[in-house]
PDB file of C-alpha atoms in Angstrom:
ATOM      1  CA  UNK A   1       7.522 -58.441 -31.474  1.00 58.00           C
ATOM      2  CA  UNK A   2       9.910 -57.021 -28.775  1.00 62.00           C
ATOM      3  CA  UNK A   3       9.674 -58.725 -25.589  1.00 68.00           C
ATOM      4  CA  UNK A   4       7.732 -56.519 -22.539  1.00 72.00           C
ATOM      5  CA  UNK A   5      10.274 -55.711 -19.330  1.00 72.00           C
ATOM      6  CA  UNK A   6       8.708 -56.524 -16.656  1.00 76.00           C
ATOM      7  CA  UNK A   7       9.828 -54.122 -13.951  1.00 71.00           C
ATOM      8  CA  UNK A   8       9.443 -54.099 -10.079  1.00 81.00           C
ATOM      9  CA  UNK A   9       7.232 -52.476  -8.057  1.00 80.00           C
ATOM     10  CA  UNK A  10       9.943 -50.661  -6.966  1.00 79.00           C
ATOM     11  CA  UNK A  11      11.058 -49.922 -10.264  1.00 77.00           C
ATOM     12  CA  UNK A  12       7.490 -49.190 -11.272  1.00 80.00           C
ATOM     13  CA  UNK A  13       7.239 -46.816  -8.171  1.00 84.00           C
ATOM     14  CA  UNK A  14      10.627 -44.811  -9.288  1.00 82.00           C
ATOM     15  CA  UNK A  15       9.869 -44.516 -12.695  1.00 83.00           C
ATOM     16  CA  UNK A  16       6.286 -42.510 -11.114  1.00 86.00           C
ATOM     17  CA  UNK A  17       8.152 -40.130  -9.704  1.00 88.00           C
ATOM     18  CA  UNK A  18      11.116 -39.304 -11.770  1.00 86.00           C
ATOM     19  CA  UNK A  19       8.019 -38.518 -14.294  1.00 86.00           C
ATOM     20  CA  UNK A  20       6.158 -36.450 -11.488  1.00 88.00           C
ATOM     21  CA  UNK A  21       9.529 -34.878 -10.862  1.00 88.00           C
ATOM     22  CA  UNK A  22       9.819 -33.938 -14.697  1.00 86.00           C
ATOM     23  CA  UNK A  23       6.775 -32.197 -14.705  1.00 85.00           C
ATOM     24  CA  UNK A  24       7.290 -30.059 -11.756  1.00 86.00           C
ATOM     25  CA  UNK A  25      10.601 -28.765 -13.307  1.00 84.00           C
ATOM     26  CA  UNK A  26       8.753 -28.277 -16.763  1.00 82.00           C
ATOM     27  CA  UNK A  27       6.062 -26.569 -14.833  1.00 77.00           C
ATOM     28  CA  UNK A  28       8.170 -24.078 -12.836  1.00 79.00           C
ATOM     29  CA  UNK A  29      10.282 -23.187 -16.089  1.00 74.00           C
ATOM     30  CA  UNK A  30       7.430 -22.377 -17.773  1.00 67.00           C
ATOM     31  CA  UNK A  31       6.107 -20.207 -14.774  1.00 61.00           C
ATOM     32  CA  UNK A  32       9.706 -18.566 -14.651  1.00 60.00           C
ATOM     33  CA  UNK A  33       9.780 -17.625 -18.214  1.00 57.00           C
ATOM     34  CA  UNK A  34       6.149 -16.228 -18.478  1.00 52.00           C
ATOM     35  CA  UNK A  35       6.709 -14.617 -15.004  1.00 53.00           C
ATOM     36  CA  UNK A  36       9.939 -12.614 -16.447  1.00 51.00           C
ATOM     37  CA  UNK A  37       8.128 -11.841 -19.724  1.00 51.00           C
ATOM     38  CA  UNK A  38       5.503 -10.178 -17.571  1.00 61.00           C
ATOM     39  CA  UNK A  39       7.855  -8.230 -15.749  1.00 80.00           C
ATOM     40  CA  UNK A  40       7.681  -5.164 -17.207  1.00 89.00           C
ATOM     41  CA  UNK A  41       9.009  -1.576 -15.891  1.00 92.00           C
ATOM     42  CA  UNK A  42       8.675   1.837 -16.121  1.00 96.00           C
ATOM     43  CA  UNK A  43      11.472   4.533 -16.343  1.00 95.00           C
ATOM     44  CA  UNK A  44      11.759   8.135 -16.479  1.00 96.00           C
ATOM     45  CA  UNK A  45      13.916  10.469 -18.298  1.00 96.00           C
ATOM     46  CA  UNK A  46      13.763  14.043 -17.575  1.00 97.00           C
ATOM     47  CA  UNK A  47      14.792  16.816 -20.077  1.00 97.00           C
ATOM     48  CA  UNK A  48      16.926  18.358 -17.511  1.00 98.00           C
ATOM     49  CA  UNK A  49      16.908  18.141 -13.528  1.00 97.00           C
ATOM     50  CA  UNK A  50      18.867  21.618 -12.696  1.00 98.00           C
ATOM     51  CA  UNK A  51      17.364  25.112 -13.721  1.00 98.00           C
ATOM     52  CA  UNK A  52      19.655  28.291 -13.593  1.00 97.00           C
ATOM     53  CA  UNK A  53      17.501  31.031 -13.114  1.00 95.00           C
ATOM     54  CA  UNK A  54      20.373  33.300 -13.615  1.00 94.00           C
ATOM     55  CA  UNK A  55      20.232  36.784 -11.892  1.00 93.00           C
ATOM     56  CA  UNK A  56      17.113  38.060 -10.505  1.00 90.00           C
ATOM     57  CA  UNK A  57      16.824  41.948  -9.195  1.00 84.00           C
ATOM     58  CA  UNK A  58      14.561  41.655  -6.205  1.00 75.00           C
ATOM     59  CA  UNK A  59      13.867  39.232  -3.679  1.00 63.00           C
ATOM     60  CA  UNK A  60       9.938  39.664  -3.537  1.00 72.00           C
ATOM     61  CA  UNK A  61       8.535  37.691  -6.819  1.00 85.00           C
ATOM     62  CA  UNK A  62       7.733  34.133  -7.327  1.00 91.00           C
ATOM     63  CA  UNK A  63       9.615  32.172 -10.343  1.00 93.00           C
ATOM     64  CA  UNK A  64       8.258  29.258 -11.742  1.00 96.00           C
ATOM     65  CA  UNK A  65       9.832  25.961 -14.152  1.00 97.00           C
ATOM     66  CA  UNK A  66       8.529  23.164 -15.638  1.00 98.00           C
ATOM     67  CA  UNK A  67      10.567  19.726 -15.620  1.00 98.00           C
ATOM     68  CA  UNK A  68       9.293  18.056 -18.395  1.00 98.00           C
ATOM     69  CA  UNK A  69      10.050  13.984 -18.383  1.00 97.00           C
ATOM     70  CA  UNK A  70       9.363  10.704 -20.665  1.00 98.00           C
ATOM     71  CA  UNK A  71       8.129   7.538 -19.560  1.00 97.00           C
ATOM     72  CA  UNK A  72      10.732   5.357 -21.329  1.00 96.00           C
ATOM     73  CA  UNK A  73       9.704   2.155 -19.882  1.00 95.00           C
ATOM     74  CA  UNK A  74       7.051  -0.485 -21.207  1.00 94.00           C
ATOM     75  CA  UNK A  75       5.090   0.085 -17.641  1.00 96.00           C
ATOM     76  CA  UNK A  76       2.986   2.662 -16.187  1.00 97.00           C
ATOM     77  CA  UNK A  77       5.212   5.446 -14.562  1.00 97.00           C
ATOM     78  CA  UNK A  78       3.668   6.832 -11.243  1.00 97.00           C
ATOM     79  CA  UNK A  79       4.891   9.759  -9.778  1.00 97.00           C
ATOM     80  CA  UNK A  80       4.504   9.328  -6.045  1.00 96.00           C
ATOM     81  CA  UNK A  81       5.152  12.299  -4.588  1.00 96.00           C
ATOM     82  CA  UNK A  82       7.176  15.298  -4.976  1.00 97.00           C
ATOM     83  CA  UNK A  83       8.327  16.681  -1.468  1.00 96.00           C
ATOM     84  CA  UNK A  84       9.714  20.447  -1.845  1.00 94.00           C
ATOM     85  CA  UNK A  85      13.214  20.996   0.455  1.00 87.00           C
ATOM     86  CA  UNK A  86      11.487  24.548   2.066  1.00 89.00           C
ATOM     87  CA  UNK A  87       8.943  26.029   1.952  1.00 90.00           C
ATOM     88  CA  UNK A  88       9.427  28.748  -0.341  1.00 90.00           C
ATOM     89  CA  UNK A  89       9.144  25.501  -3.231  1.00 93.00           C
ATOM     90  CA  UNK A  90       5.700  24.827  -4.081  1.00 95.00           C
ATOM     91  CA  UNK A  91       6.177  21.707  -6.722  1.00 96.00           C
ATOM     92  CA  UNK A  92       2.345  20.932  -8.823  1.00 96.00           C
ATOM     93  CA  UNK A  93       1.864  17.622 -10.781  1.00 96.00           C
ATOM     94  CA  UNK A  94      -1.061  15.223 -12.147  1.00 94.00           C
ATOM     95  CA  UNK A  95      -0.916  11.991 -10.411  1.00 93.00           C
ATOM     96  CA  UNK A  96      -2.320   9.430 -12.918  1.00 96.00           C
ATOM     97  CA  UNK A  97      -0.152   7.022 -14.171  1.00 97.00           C
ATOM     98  CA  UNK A  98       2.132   8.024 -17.310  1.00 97.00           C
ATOM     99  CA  UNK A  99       1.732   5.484 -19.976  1.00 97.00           C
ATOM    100  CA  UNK A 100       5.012   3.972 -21.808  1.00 97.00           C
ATOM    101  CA  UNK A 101       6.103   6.624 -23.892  1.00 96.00           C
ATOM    102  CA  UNK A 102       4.335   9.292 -23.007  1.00 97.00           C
ATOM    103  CA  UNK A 103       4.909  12.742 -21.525  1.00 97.00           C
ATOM    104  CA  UNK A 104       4.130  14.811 -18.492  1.00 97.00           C
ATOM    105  CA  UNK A 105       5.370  17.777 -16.333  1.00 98.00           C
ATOM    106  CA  UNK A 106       6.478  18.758 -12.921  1.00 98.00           C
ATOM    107  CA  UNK A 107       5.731  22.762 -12.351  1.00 98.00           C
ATOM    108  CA  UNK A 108       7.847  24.233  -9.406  1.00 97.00           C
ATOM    109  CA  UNK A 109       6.870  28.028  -7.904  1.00 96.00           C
ATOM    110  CA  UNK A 110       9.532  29.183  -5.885  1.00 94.00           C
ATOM    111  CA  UNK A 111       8.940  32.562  -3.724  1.00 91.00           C
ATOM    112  CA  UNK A 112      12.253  34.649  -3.435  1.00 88.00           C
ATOM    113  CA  UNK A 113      11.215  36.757  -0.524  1.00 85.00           C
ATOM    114  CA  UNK A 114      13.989  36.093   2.264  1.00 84.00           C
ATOM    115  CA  UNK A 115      16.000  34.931  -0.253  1.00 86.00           C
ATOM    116  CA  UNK A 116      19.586  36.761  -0.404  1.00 87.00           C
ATOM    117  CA  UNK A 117      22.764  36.262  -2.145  1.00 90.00           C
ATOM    118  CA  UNK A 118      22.641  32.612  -4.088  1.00 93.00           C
ATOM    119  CA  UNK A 119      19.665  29.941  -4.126  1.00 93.00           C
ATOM    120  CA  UNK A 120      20.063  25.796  -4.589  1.00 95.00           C
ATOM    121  CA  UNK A 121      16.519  25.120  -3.732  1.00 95.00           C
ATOM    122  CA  UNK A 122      15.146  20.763  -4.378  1.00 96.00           C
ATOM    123  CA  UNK A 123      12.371  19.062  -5.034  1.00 97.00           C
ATOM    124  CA  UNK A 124      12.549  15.002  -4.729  1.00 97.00           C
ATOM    125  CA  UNK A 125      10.524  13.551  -7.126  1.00 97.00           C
ATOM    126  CA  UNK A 126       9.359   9.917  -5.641  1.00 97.00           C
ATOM    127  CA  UNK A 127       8.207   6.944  -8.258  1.00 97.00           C
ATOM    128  CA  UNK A 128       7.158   3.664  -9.057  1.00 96.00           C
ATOM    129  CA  UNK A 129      10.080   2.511 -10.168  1.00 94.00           C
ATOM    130  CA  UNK A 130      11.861  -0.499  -8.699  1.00 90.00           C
ATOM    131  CA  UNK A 131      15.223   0.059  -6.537  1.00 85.00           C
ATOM    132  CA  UNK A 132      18.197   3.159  -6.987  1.00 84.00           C
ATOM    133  CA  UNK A 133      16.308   5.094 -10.086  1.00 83.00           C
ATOM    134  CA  UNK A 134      12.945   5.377  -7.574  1.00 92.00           C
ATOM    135  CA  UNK A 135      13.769   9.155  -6.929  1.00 95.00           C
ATOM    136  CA  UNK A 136      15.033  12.479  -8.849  1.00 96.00           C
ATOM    137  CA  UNK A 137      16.532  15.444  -7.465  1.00 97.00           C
ATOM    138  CA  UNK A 138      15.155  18.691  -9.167  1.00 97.00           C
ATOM    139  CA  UNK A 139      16.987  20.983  -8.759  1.00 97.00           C
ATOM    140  CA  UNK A 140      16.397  25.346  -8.829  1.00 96.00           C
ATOM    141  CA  UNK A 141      19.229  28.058  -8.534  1.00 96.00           C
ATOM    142  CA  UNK A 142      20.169  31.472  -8.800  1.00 94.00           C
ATOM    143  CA  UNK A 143      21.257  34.500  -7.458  1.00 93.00           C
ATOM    144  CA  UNK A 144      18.857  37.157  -5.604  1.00 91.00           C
ATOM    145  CA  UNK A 145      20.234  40.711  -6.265  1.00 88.00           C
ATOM    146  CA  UNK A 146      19.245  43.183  -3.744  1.00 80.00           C
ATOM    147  CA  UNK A 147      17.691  46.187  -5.671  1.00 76.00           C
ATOM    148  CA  UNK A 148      19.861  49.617  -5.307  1.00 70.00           C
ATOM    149  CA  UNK A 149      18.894  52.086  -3.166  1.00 59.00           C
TER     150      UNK A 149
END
């Protein structure tokens, strides 16, 4: 048989805490590896974020277009809010959460009256999502021609 080292207490004491110290660290890895699997995001991707309405004889009629957008994320996509940049912009949209993968819709009215000569009306789309891709610019143009006398 091997003989037993007898250590210090001091010894004994150190050899405590560089255990106690191992632990921790295999502890907080562990917490740091599930906590970044957990992380999980959600992202949009719209179809398209400008709409040329082209040429529209009259300014007294309302136009609408749907923005039609993917959650491509593996998180629940919110849409916030969606703030219109006049008043003329009415912007309609369901508020429950957009699964991962899934599809939904942003319908904008826009009322042309007062409207002359060319349009670049917005619509900021506010999300969920985590730091510089939280908002979206929509985006509706076009030209009001006056009808002839």
């Amino acid at each position: 048989l091997s003989p037993r080292i007898q250590l210090t207490p001091f010894q004994s004491e150190m050899t405590r805490i560089f255990h106690i110290v191992i632990l921790i660290l295999v502890a907080v890895s562990g917490a740091a590896v599930s906590y970044a699997a957990d992380k999980k995001t959600p992202a949009v991707r719209f179809e398209e974020t400008v709409h040329d309405f082209g040429n529209i004889k009259s300014s007294e009629q309302t136009l609408e277009h749907t923005f039609r957008f993917t959650n491509t994320g593996d998180a629940p996509l919110v849409i916030v809010t969606v703030s219109a940049s006049c008043g003329c912009t009415k912007p309609e949209f369901d508020p429950k959460p957009i699964a991962p993968g899934d599809s939904s819709e942003i319908k904008i009215r826009l009322t042309t009256r007062g409207i002359k000569g060319e349009f670049d009306k917005r619509a900021t789309v506010r999300t969920n999502i985590k730091g510089k891709d939280r908002k979206v610019l929509l985006t509706l143009k076009g030209l009001v021609i006056p009808l002839a006398d």
